[in-house]
Amino acid sequence: MGVSDVFAVSGALEVVLEGVAGKGVMAVVYGSTRTSTIPGISIAGPSPEATLYTPTLDIEYLVAGRPLTLDVVPVSPEGVPTPAVITRAVARAFNIPLLPVDAGSWTEARVPHAKLPSRVTGGRIDVEPGLPSGASERLFREAYMLGSSLARGLDWIAVGESIPGGTTVAAAVMEALGYRAADLVSSSGKDNPRELKKRVVAQALSRLRECGARDVLEIVDCVGDPVHVSIAGLAVGAREAGAFVILAGGTQMGAVLAILSRLGMLDPRSTAVATTKWIALDRGSSIRGIVESIAPGLTVAAAGFSLEGSRYRGLRMYEEGYAKEGVGAGGSLVISLLRGAGVREILEAVESEYGRLLGG
Amino acid sequence: MGVSDVFAVSGALEVVLEGVAGKGVMAVVYGSTRTSTIPGISIAGPSPEATLYTPTLDIEYLVAGRPLTLDVVPVSPEGVPTPAVITRAVARAFNIPLLPVDAGSWTEARVPHAKLPSRVTGGRIDVEPGLPSGASERLFREAYMLGSSLARGLDWIAVGESIPGGTTVAAAVMEALGYRAADLVSSSGKDNPRELKKRVVAQALSRLRECGARDVLEIVDCVGDPVHVSIAGLAVGAREAGAFVILAGGTQMGAVLAILSRLGMLDPRSTAVATTKWIALDRGSSIRGIVESIAPGLTVAAAGFSLEGSRYRGLRMYEEGYAKEGVGAGGSLVISLLRGAGVREILEAVESEYGRLLGG
């Protein structure tokens, strides 16, 4: 139980174990990119356009227990609940402080949230700039300030994400920064729409020349989104304030690592990735391949928490490859396991929350 | 040094000493009320209208090191620096995590901040409702959510305030809720404009009948402001999540206690007030009188930190009765002293920050 249920995909588990000792806060940086409206790219919503609302609904559910902007249950058309069900259940049962951070929502969340003043919804990277000129620099700087003032005196800061289309944009950012990624990122669907993603990434990369990007953050303006660069800024601010940084997410966190690495601001001793086993063991993607090429030696910890034995079909679908990760789910699992929570206790908390959500 | 430099104005110091052990976050809830534009009510700005900008400028300075919305130095016309100089210096030197919370700013801060969705600038309570109908209930609920999700797993939450005109509104709220207060609240000026405040409070109270307020939160809608009720909600959420709550402010915190008390949500064992000695020893006001009538037995701790020996005239003016408290200054002093910081170290940090601010 507990610690023994966390495994290292790469690096050394001890780094994370020491890192999450003490007290910290989990931030969830959220926003939208119109890239998610390309038909087939994201299943994180009932229609391509509806994916723009998903981060706001996820955050409202996370904080208030139900979406407020739309009266919906945060479950995909196929019946798979948002990974925020895991985050909410685990954070409440095992005492993880949460702070949502709006980096570019489509519509403002009706629950309290931290806000980056320059927050902006991203563009469709196959046909237009990912962000307005200069936005990456502003978001990085503002998120740095937030990380720096919030983390001072805390032991760790975890940072999750919610951005449909994020893996596609992450692949474009990593490739644009010189890392192989287009065939390594994961998907929230059971079947990864790899050819479509590759086409979108190729179109984004073909726009790099017209963007005239001269540095890392201008490259993110060209092919990125508001979330990854904000997580990067928050991570640097938190680390400089003395906190250990846990990137609580899947292959998307490769884009964060790539930005940090190319900025010369990556420190593998005080940074780790924490994710789910559905990402760690996914055959359709390789978080290990991504991290080893960008940040050799950096620890990727995965939660050996399974939903196979759940009494709910919707939760068991995670074992078939649906959803996999998001909204800090993997990070919340890793943190609670490392603090000694048992997988059975966690399953009870998640099932109880999911049951409540279904009104059961 | 350290602990011995904190004294109890009422209650028992041990409560606070235990309360601030471990890790926590200081929130600073800020907003404006048009009450501050009544000539003579507030000196927290170069003109009555300019006081509306002060909370935003304070928060920008606190986070970014300088005001951004206006290119000014946060020093009063008489040369007295904002108490945020103390908060910023102490938080950075002694590792206190900070999170600004916008409950109703006049103009949005250009630094990252948490935001209550229903934030609203307050009205001039002598002639109009303090808040739109229902706003108090919404702000209380939203701040409750923020406190509850942020504090879960933390040991303490401190809550400071920034709202010019706040002591006048606080007096109206306390009186409307049945407590004597109009002649007990303090002032940020050297000379407390007591007769003017009493007149404004009397005018606000005379509007109570036309408001038709039927409960505590409707009374706050009638004669209150966005900040006190939000602090009350945040406090309840944080306490229910298991954190000790430090109300980091002066006599205004009486309004928070009055709201909590009349809602039946005040718990003196897990709540305390922490303030400066300039409030605790002020002859023109009585925080002790306020707290003893509303919350008998509740601990009020004061920082025995003096600026008498400062090499800066602007800082020494605190000893003459200027500014006194605000933006969590007293709370940050009490917390750092209880953790063992010495008054000399603190003075050095504050002088160094003030020197930087002056460009010296």
XYZ file of C-alpha atoms in Angstrom:
720
model
C 0.000 0.000 0.000
C 0.921 3.668 -0.246
C 4.464 4.341 -1.387
C 4.867 0.888 -2.916
C 2.036 1.696 -5.307
C 4.008 4.477 -6.965
C 6.528 3.489 -9.615
C 9.200 5.383 -11.496
C 8.863 5.517 -15.274
C 12.241 7.224 -15.371
C 14.590 8.776 -12.834
C 14.501 8.041 -9.112
C 11.397 7.869 -6.961
C 13.266 9.188 -3.911
C 13.393 12.645 -5.487
C 9.605 12.835 -5.516
C 9.221 11.176 -2.147
C 11.371 13.861 -0.543
C 9.776 16.515 -2.694
C 6.216 15.949 -1.511
C 7.105 15.695 2.157
C 5.604 18.619 4.022
C 2.922 20.983 2.799
C 2.096 22.317 -0.608
C -0.637 23.450 -2.957
C -1.824 21.977 -6.239
C -2.513 24.595 -8.883
C -4.536 23.599 -11.929
C -3.714 25.826 -14.890
C -6.545 25.821 -17.406
C -7.423 27.428 -20.687
C -8.585 26.718 -24.202
C -7.077 26.563 -27.663
C -9.246 26.640 -30.782
C -7.074 23.735 -31.919
C -9.501 21.528 -29.974
C -12.293 22.523 -32.393
C -10.591 20.762 -35.326
C -12.974 17.822 -35.804
C -11.454 14.619 -34.443
C -8.659 16.193 -32.396
C -10.296 16.023 -28.962
C -13.040 13.922 -27.441
C -13.106 16.110 -24.326
C -16.582 17.427 -25.069
C -19.824 16.423 -26.813
C -18.856 18.315 -30.000
C -15.670 19.961 -31.321
C -16.960 23.450 -30.434
C -18.090 22.276 -27.000
C -14.522 21.311 -26.071
C -13.868 25.034 -25.611
C -16.075 24.982 -22.507
C -14.553 21.869 -20.957
C -11.801 23.500 -18.845
C -14.284 25.933 -17.290
C -16.735 23.116 -16.547
C -13.929 20.967 -15.126
C -12.817 23.733 -12.770
C -16.353 24.558 -11.673
C -16.930 20.901 -10.936
C -13.578 20.615 -9.142
C -14.342 23.512 -6.782
C -18.137 23.555 -6.474
C -18.935 19.890 -7.044
C -20.857 20.518 -10.267
C -20.486 22.544 -13.467
C -22.236 25.913 -13.163
C -21.831 27.577 -16.574
C -23.730 24.733 -18.242
C -26.048 22.342 -16.467
C -24.262 19.181 -17.525
C -22.650 16.180 -15.902
C -18.909 16.228 -16.674
C -18.965 12.885 -18.447
C -18.016 12.285 -22.103
C -20.652 11.151 -24.637
C -19.237 7.649 -24.242
C -19.917 7.798 -20.501
C -16.364 8.428 -19.283
C -16.173 10.898 -16.388
C -13.675 13.759 -16.419
C -10.424 12.927 -14.600
C -11.365 15.840 -12.325
C -13.516 13.255 -10.522
C -10.296 11.627 -9.343
C -8.652 14.939 -8.449
C -11.661 16.205 -6.509
C -12.184 12.946 -4.640
C -8.516 12.540 -3.752
C -7.927 16.194 -2.839
C -10.876 16.154 -0.462
C -10.218 12.757 1.075
C -6.468 13.215 1.494
C -6.205 16.958 2.034
C -4.557 18.447 -1.014
C -5.107 22.208 -1.268
C -6.318 23.259 -4.722
C -6.041 26.533 -6.625
C -7.373 26.833 -10.200
C -5.412 29.257 -12.392
C -7.072 30.733 -15.477
C -4.525 31.176 -18.275
C -7.036 31.543 -21.101
C -10.488 30.117 -20.530
C -13.131 30.443 -23.245
C -15.680 31.561 -20.681
C -14.902 32.652 -17.153
C -15.427 30.071 -14.416
C -18.190 30.894 -11.941
C -16.112 29.709 -9.005
C -13.212 31.520 -7.355
C -9.998 31.106 -9.298
C -6.644 32.758 -9.722
C -6.310 34.705 -12.898
C -3.350 35.684 -15.021
C -4.074 39.243 -16.212
C -2.938 38.406 -19.772
C -4.987 35.230 -20.026
C -6.083 34.551 -23.599
C -7.725 31.696 -25.477
C -5.338 30.143 -27.995
C -5.751 30.036 -31.770
C -6.062 27.060 -34.132
C -2.402 26.300 -34.625
C -2.874 24.668 -38.037
C -4.077 27.940 -39.575
C -3.251 30.814 -37.207
C -0.848 31.843 -34.435
C -1.268 29.893 -31.224
C -1.161 33.121 -29.221
C -1.135 36.872 -29.905
C 2.332 38.330 -30.277
C 4.031 38.712 -26.887
C 1.403 36.727 -24.979
C 3.794 33.912 -24.061
C 6.226 36.316 -22.470
C 3.441 38.019 -20.504
C 1.873 34.740 -19.353
C 5.254 33.333 -18.365
C 6.080 36.454 -16.345
C 2.697 36.630 -14.618
C 2.673 32.926 -13.785
C 6.206 33.319 -12.468
C 4.959 36.016 -10.068
C 2.105 33.798 -8.927
C 4.417 30.836 -8.359
C 6.937 32.974 -6.583
C 4.524 34.626 -4.135
C 2.411 31.533 -3.511
C 5.231 29.019 -3.058
C 7.483 31.009 -0.739
C 7.552 28.980 2.477
C 5.715 25.968 1.066
C 7.485 22.663 0.486
C 6.003 21.835 -2.893
C 3.764 23.105 -5.651
C 2.019 20.671 -7.975
C 0.687 21.969 -11.284
C -2.036 20.211 -13.240
C -3.629 21.240 -16.533
C -6.941 21.308 -18.312
C -6.832 22.128 -22.020
C -8.534 20.034 -24.708
C -6.309 19.728 -27.756
C -3.360 20.162 -25.418
C -1.450 17.070 -26.501
C -1.560 18.179 -30.135
C -0.317 21.657 -29.292
C 2.275 20.163 -26.944
C 3.600 18.035 -29.807
C 3.890 21.126 -32.013
C 5.741 23.034 -29.273
C 8.168 20.183 -28.639
C 8.834 19.661 -32.351
C 9.278 23.397 -32.910
C 11.798 23.445 -30.073
C 13.717 20.588 -31.666
C 12.388 17.464 -29.983
C 10.711 14.477 -31.607
C 7.179 14.314 -30.241
C 4.431 14.042 -32.857
C 4.279 10.251 -32.586
C 4.893 10.132 -28.826
C 2.049 12.159 -27.293
C -1.041 10.515 -25.860
C -4.735 11.121 -26.393
C -7.830 11.318 -24.229
C -9.578 8.968 -26.646
C -9.249 5.215 -26.682
C -7.854 5.461 -30.185
C -5.219 8.131 -30.642
C -5.977 10.096 -33.871
C -2.298 10.056 -34.697
C -2.395 10.879 -38.420
C -4.687 13.850 -37.842
C -2.450 15.126 -35.052
C 0.635 14.763 -37.210
C -1.032 16.742 -39.983
C -1.996 19.558 -37.596
C 1.509 19.609 -36.120
C 3.060 19.687 -39.612
C 0.801 22.583 -40.605
C 1.725 24.450 -37.418
C 5.430 23.882 -38.032
C 5.074 25.069 -41.629
C 3.857 28.400 -40.215
C 7.013 28.865 -38.128
C 8.838 30.691 -40.917
C 6.055 33.232 -41.482
C 5.907 33.806 -37.710
C 9.538 34.888 -37.789
C 9.948 33.568 -34.241
C 13.351 34.519 -32.857
C 13.307 32.912 -29.422
C 11.639 30.243 -27.318
C 8.665 32.329 -26.218
C 8.043 33.648 -29.739
C 7.985 30.038 -30.932
C 5.301 29.363 -28.312
C 3.353 32.401 -29.574
C 3.497 30.823 -33.031
C 2.544 27.191 -32.331
C 1.685 26.976 -28.604
C -1.231 27.571 -26.274
C -1.746 29.615 -23.084
C -1.439 26.716 -20.649
C 1.989 25.119 -21.180
C 3.942 28.371 -21.057
C 2.026 29.476 -17.950
C 2.840 26.203 -16.211
C 6.485 26.771 -17.127
C 6.453 30.247 -15.577
C 4.661 29.053 -12.465
C 7.186 26.235 -12.089
C 10.186 28.552 -12.288
C 8.671 31.031 -9.823
C 7.781 28.284 -7.354
C 11.195 26.653 -7.610
C 13.042 29.925 -7.131
C 10.905 30.491 -4.023
C 12.264 27.204 -2.675
C 9.480 24.741 -3.470
C 9.751 21.361 -5.171
C 7.738 21.366 -8.407
C 5.529 18.478 -9.476
C 4.252 18.681 -13.039
C 0.982 16.837 -12.558
C 0.086 15.607 -16.000
C 0.821 13.356 -18.928
C 2.730 13.769 -22.183
C 1.682 17.436 -22.425
C 4.127 18.157 -19.636
C 6.807 17.446 -22.249
C 5.974 20.846 -23.748
C 6.528 22.458 -20.350
C 9.851 20.658 -19.984
C 10.864 21.640 -23.522
C 10.112 25.316 -22.822
C 12.033 25.187 -19.536
C 14.938 23.348 -21.113
C 15.304 25.733 -24.054
C 15.079 28.693 -21.661
C 17.910 27.142 -19.639
C 15.622 26.992 -16.599
C 15.139 23.264 -16.103
C 16.406 21.773 -12.853
C 15.818 17.998 -12.675
C 16.667 17.916 -8.961
C 13.746 20.103 -7.962
C 11.258 19.138 -10.677
C 9.420 15.909 -11.431
C 6.463 14.686 -13.440
C 3.671 12.762 -11.693
C 1.040 10.986 -13.723
C -1.346 8.049 -13.930
C -0.519 4.486 -14.876
C -2.855 4.906 -17.851
C -0.290 7.331 -19.271
C 2.776 5.496 -17.995
C 1.715 2.176 -19.529
C -0.018 3.572 -22.624
C 1.122 1.746 -25.757
C -0.046 4.554 -28.004
C 2.323 7.123 -26.507
C 5.602 7.337 -24.625
C 6.013 9.757 -21.765
C 9.313 8.065 -21.072
C 10.568 8.695 -24.585
C 9.500 12.332 -24.373
C 11.086 13.020 -21.003
C 14.302 11.148 -21.734
C 14.935 13.185 -24.860
C 14.168 16.556 -23.246
C 15.235 16.102 -19.636
C 17.382 12.999 -19.155
C 17.355 11.859 -15.540
C 14.208 13.755 -14.595
C 11.893 11.638 -12.494
C 8.540 10.589 -13.863
C 6.471 8.961 -11.138
C 3.266 7.100 -11.889
C 0.435 6.068 -9.591
C -0.186 2.342 -9.580
C -3.841 3.038 -8.989
C -6.266 1.004 -11.065
C -9.978 1.345 -11.742
C -10.249 -2.204 -13.030
C -12.112 -3.384 -9.959
C -14.533 -0.457 -9.839
C -18.212 -1.202 -9.617
C -18.863 1.615 -12.109
C -18.600 1.016 -15.837
C -17.685 4.695 -16.458
C -14.665 4.426 -14.189
C -13.601 1.041 -15.567
C -13.401 2.645 -19.018
C -10.183 4.330 -17.860
C -8.654 0.847 -18.035
C -9.646 0.641 -21.708
C -7.670 3.765 -22.525
C -10.250 6.514 -22.148
C -9.382 9.904 -20.595
C -6.193 8.608 -18.928
C -5.142 11.857 -17.240
C -5.965 15.529 -16.783
C -6.860 18.221 -14.219
C -3.999 16.995 -12.027
C -5.495 13.517 -11.538
C -2.203 11.607 -11.697
C -0.418 14.096 -9.481
C -3.128 13.937 -6.837
C -2.898 10.129 -6.876
C 0.903 10.102 -6.605
C 0.896 12.642 -3.769
C -1.735 10.799 -1.753
C -0.064 7.414 -2.288
C 3.335 8.784 -1.267
C 1.723 10.139 1.887
C 0.527 6.656 2.719
C -3.013 6.474 1.371
C -3.977 2.997 0.206
C -5.337 2.178 -3.245
C -8.496 0.761 -1.696
C -9.190 3.938 0.286
C -8.611 5.953 -2.865
C -10.957 3.767 -4.878
C -13.630 4.240 -2.236
C -13.214 8.008 -2.354
C -13.347 8.096 -6.164
C -16.369 5.800 -6.355
C -18.181 7.757 -3.687
C -17.567 10.999 -5.589
C -18.576 9.457 -8.920
C -21.718 8.033 -7.341
C -22.612 11.467 -5.985
C -22.002 12.962 -9.433
C -24.393 10.513 -11.051
C -26.926 11.405 -8.388
C -26.800 7.816 -7.177
C 13.329 38.252 20.603
C 10.740 36.432 18.514
C 7.825 35.060 20.507
C 8.434 37.411 23.434
C 7.799 40.343 21.116
C 4.197 39.319 20.551
C 1.668 40.318 23.196
C -1.969 39.443 23.780
C -4.439 42.322 23.756
C -7.102 39.860 24.804
C -7.391 36.092 25.062
C -4.420 33.726 25.236
C -1.309 33.908 23.092
C -0.880 30.114 23.158
C -3.875 29.741 20.844
C -2.106 31.726 18.129
C 1.268 30.175 18.816
C -0.152 26.719 18.186
C -2.257 28.027 15.332
C 0.634 29.325 13.243
C 2.823 26.277 13.728
C 3.259 24.506 10.416
C 2.498 25.846 6.972
C -0.120 28.210 5.711
C -0.962 30.918 3.213
C -1.805 34.571 3.747
C -4.665 35.767 1.576
C -5.195 39.503 1.173
C -8.811 40.272 0.337
C -9.105 43.641 -1.376
C -11.760 45.829 -2.885
C -13.183 49.320 -2.865
C -16.204 51.086 -1.447
C -17.281 54.505 -2.727
C -17.584 55.383 0.955
C -13.865 56.202 0.766
C -14.653 59.047 -1.657
C -16.542 61.006 1.016
C -14.096 63.882 1.582
C -12.210 63.413 4.848
C -13.060 59.746 5.428
C -9.820 58.208 4.166
C -6.287 59.458 3.712
C -5.307 56.299 1.825
C -4.777 58.167 -1.440
C -3.817 61.611 -2.751
C -7.484 62.614 -3.221
C -10.862 61.168 -2.158
C -11.486 59.752 -5.655
C -7.956 58.350 -5.846
C -8.585 56.154 -2.794
C -10.607 53.897 -5.112
C -7.361 52.849 -6.817
C -5.398 52.211 -3.637
C -6.215 48.498 -3.126
C -5.227 47.682 -6.713
C -1.982 49.639 -6.381
C -1.257 47.998 -3.024
C -1.704 44.519 -4.473
C 0.369 45.277 -7.559
C 3.122 46.588 -5.338
C 2.826 43.593 -3.001
C 3.245 41.065 -5.818
C 5.325 42.867 -8.454
C 7.306 45.264 -6.274
C 5.741 48.380 -7.781
C 2.290 49.664 -8.752
C 1.554 48.961 -12.429
C -1.854 50.533 -13.094
C -0.515 53.968 -12.175
C 3.133 54.935 -12.141
C 3.228 56.078 -8.531
C 5.138 55.298 -5.381
C 2.721 53.823 -2.809
C 3.343 56.551 -0.258
C 0.704 58.959 1.115
C 0.897 62.702 0.365
C 2.356 63.121 3.853
C 5.158 60.691 2.976
C 3.872 57.628 4.831
C 4.409 54.383 2.923
C 1.607 51.851 2.524
C 1.663 49.119 5.192
C 2.122 46.741 2.245
C 5.808 47.679 2.536
C 5.871 45.760 5.817
C 3.882 42.830 4.435
C 6.023 42.509 1.320
C 9.305 42.792 3.201
C 8.295 40.337 5.912
C 6.661 37.820 3.561
C 9.773 37.692 1.402
C 12.305 37.651 4.211
C 10.475 35.133 6.388
C 8.701 33.013 3.789
C 5.003 33.727 4.064
C 3.082 32.618 0.959
C 0.776 35.350 -0.361
C -2.413 35.214 -2.414
C -4.340 38.409 -3.252
C -8.109 37.925 -3.522
C -10.172 40.450 -5.475
C -13.585 40.928 -3.850
C -14.449 44.186 -5.589
C -11.570 46.232 -6.936
C -12.272 49.501 -8.742
C -9.867 48.538 -11.504
C -8.445 45.085 -12.060
C -4.924 44.453 -10.747
C -2.303 43.791 -13.423
C -0.711 41.029 -11.380
C -2.015 37.502 -10.872
C -4.713 37.358 -8.228
C -7.563 35.167 -7.124
C -10.940 36.483 -8.054
C -14.380 36.020 -6.605
C -16.748 35.790 -9.595
C -19.280 38.125 -7.928
C -16.728 40.755 -6.984
C -18.241 44.230 -6.937
C -17.167 47.687 -5.818
C -19.220 48.886 -2.866
C -21.526 51.911 -2.763
C -21.382 55.048 -0.605
C -23.138 53.754 2.478
C -24.346 57.184 3.618
C -26.541 57.569 0.535
C -26.896 54.190 -1.196
C -26.761 50.437 -0.534
C -23.318 49.148 0.337
C -23.748 46.273 -2.104
C -26.245 45.184 -4.767
C -29.012 42.963 -3.453
C -27.754 39.419 -2.857
C -24.083 40.282 -3.339
C -23.139 39.509 0.267
C -24.565 36.022 0.029
C -22.738 35.370 -3.256
C -19.419 36.766 -2.019
C -19.683 34.814 1.222
C -20.393 31.580 -0.656
C -17.634 32.071 -3.215
C -15.065 33.037 -0.595
C -16.151 30.010 1.413
C -15.342 27.798 -1.597
C -11.954 29.442 -2.005
C -11.123 29.022 1.679
C -12.328 25.472 1.694
C -10.356 24.292 -1.352
C -7.217 26.282 -0.574
C -6.956 25.487 3.139
C -7.578 21.740 3.027
C -4.343 20.213 4.309
C -2.761 23.500 5.368
C -2.254 24.359 9.036
C -3.368 27.971 8.895
C -4.809 30.658 6.669
C -4.200 34.319 7.449
C -6.482 36.904 5.858
C -5.504 40.533 5.453
C -7.497 43.356 3.884
C -7.099 46.419 1.731
C -10.115 48.708 1.498
C -9.964 52.470 2.087
C -12.970 53.623 4.067
C -13.091 50.144 5.565
C -13.121 51.207 9.207
C -16.130 53.447 8.608
C -18.049 50.694 6.847
C -16.943 48.220 9.516
C -18.406 50.486 12.192
C -21.708 50.638 10.307
C -21.804 46.847 9.952
C -21.044 46.272 13.629
C -23.620 48.839 14.758
C -26.241 47.437 12.378
C -25.591 43.986 13.823
C -26.093 45.317 17.344
C -22.603 46.125 18.597
C -21.264 49.461 19.775
C -18.488 50.443 17.382
C -18.760 53.945 15.920
C -16.455 55.429 18.564
C -14.137 52.408 18.767
C -12.769 51.964 15.233
C -9.371 53.284 14.224
C -8.216 55.415 11.324
C -5.309 55.419 8.909
C -4.810 59.110 9.634
C -2.987 60.535 12.597
C -6.194 62.231 13.637
C -9.251 60.018 13.512
C -12.132 61.953 11.821
C -14.500 60.594 14.418
C -17.420 63.010 14.043
C -17.484 62.570 10.271
C -17.387 58.790 10.630
C -20.195 58.856 13.176
C -22.307 60.946 10.816
C -21.726 58.532 7.903
C -22.499 55.555 10.135
C -25.687 57.227 11.404
C -26.791 57.953 7.843
C -26.095 54.341 6.850
C -28.057 53.039 9.822
C -30.958 55.349 8.997
C -31.188 53.575 5.631
C -31.599 50.154 7.271
C -35.380 50.427 7.390
C -35.732 51.275 3.702
C -33.406 48.362 2.873
C -35.849 46.002 4.557
C -32.941 43.751 5.508
C -34.212 40.504 7.007
C -30.989 38.701 7.869
C -27.294 39.190 8.526
C -26.188 39.117 4.895
C -28.974 41.464 3.793
C -27.813 43.887 6.487
C -24.337 43.711 4.950
C -25.848 44.398 1.508
C -27.425 47.508 3.039
C -24.520 49.036 4.985
C -21.448 46.877 4.261
C -18.721 46.508 1.666
C -17.403 43.592 -0.429
C -14.335 42.875 1.697
C -15.548 42.082 5.233
C -18.187 39.574 4.171
C -15.715 37.879 1.820
C -13.181 37.549 4.621
C -15.928 36.012 6.752
C -16.723 33.434 4.066
C -13.075 32.637 3.481
C -12.566 32.189 7.222
C -15.440 29.740 7.579
C -14.343 27.720 4.544
C -10.750 27.552 5.753
C -11.742 26.583 9.279
C -14.101 23.862 8.105
C -11.228 22.512 5.991
C -9.219 22.183 9.202
C -7.055 25.303 9.180
C -6.528 27.818 11.970
C -7.723 31.260 10.859
C -5.796 34.448 11.557
C -7.698 37.645 10.827
C -4.743 39.835 9.920
C -5.967 43.349 10.482
C -7.117 46.034 12.866
C -10.497 47.201 14.116
C -12.113 46.394 10.742
C -11.824 42.736 11.653
C -14.554 43.502 14.195
C -16.986 43.615 11.269
C -15.820 40.154 10.193
C -16.264 38.852 13.739
C -19.697 40.475 13.985
C -20.826 38.823 10.741
C -19.477 35.442 11.871
C -21.007 35.805 15.311
C -24.468 36.745 14.052
C -24.326 33.876 11.544
C -23.530 31.526 14.441
C -20.244 30.604 12.753
C -17.665 32.073 15.115
C -15.293 29.647 16.797
C -12.848 31.426 19.152
C -10.706 28.292 19.490
C -9.740 28.224 15.828
C -9.827 31.949 15.054
C -7.685 34.855 16.226
C -6.918 38.426 15.274
C -3.306 39.468 14.645
C -2.417 43.118 14.325
C 0.212 45.788 14.869
C 1.075 47.534 18.106
C -0.010 50.781 16.458
C -3.562 49.414 16.540
C -3.236 47.598 19.849
C -1.964 50.688 21.684
C -3.958 53.291 19.737
C -5.671 55.736 22.100
C -8.123 56.816 19.423
C -9.666 53.357 19.037
C -10.136 50.135 20.958
C -9.698 46.810 19.241
C -9.961 45.240 22.661
C -13.318 46.858 23.328
C -14.597 45.746 19.939
C -13.467 42.141 20.239
C -14.558 41.728 23.849
C -18.095 42.812 23.043
C -18.433 40.634 19.931
C -16.274 37.614 20.692
C -15.357 37.407 24.378
C -12.259 35.273 24.902
C -11.078 35.482 21.303
C -7.348 36.091 21.111
C -6.044 39.342 19.710
C -2.280 39.152 19.274
C -0.192 42.218 18.529
C 3.340 42.503 17.182
C 5.658 44.399 19.483
C 7.510 45.645 16.446
C 8.404 49.321 16.451
C 9.608 51.669 13.737
C 10.782 54.239 16.254
C 14.431 53.507 15.593
C 14.155 53.502 11.806
C 16.545 55.647 9.850
C 13.658 56.623 7.543
C 11.312 59.450 8.464
C 8.463 57.865 6.439
C 8.633 54.689 8.507
C 8.991 56.550 11.809
C 5.682 58.279 11.050
C 3.954 54.982 11.903
C 4.944 55.757 15.503
C 3.046 59.051 15.276
C -0.173 57.260 14.401
C -0.108 57.234 10.606
C -1.308 54.202 8.594
C -1.071 51.812 11.579
C -2.186 48.646 9.773
C -3.440 47.208 6.502
C -2.702 44.690 3.714
C -1.975 42.061 6.381
C 0.972 43.973 7.863
C 0.249 43.126 11.508
C -0.473 39.500 10.722
C 2.763 39.100 8.794
C 4.666 40.606 11.739
C 2.973 38.369 14.310
C 3.532 35.241 12.222
C 7.211 35.965 11.621
C 7.836 36.880 15.279
C 6.088 33.726 16.493
C 8.306 31.719 14.154
C 11.346 33.226 15.829
C 12.293 36.193 13.663
C 13.845 39.034 15.644
C 12.616 42.624 15.594
C 16.018 43.788 14.365
C 15.997 41.393 11.409
C 12.484 42.521 10.587
C 13.466 46.181 10.761
C 16.338 45.495 8.385
C 14.026 43.759 5.922
C 11.456 46.576 6.072
C 14.075 49.317 5.714
C 15.731 47.522 2.841
C 12.385 47.215 1.047
C 11.461 50.837 1.754
C 14.864 51.986 0.540
C 14.391 50.031 -2.682
C 10.948 51.581 -3.086
C 12.348 55.084 -2.796
C 14.946 54.130 -5.372
C 17.619 54.664 -2.745
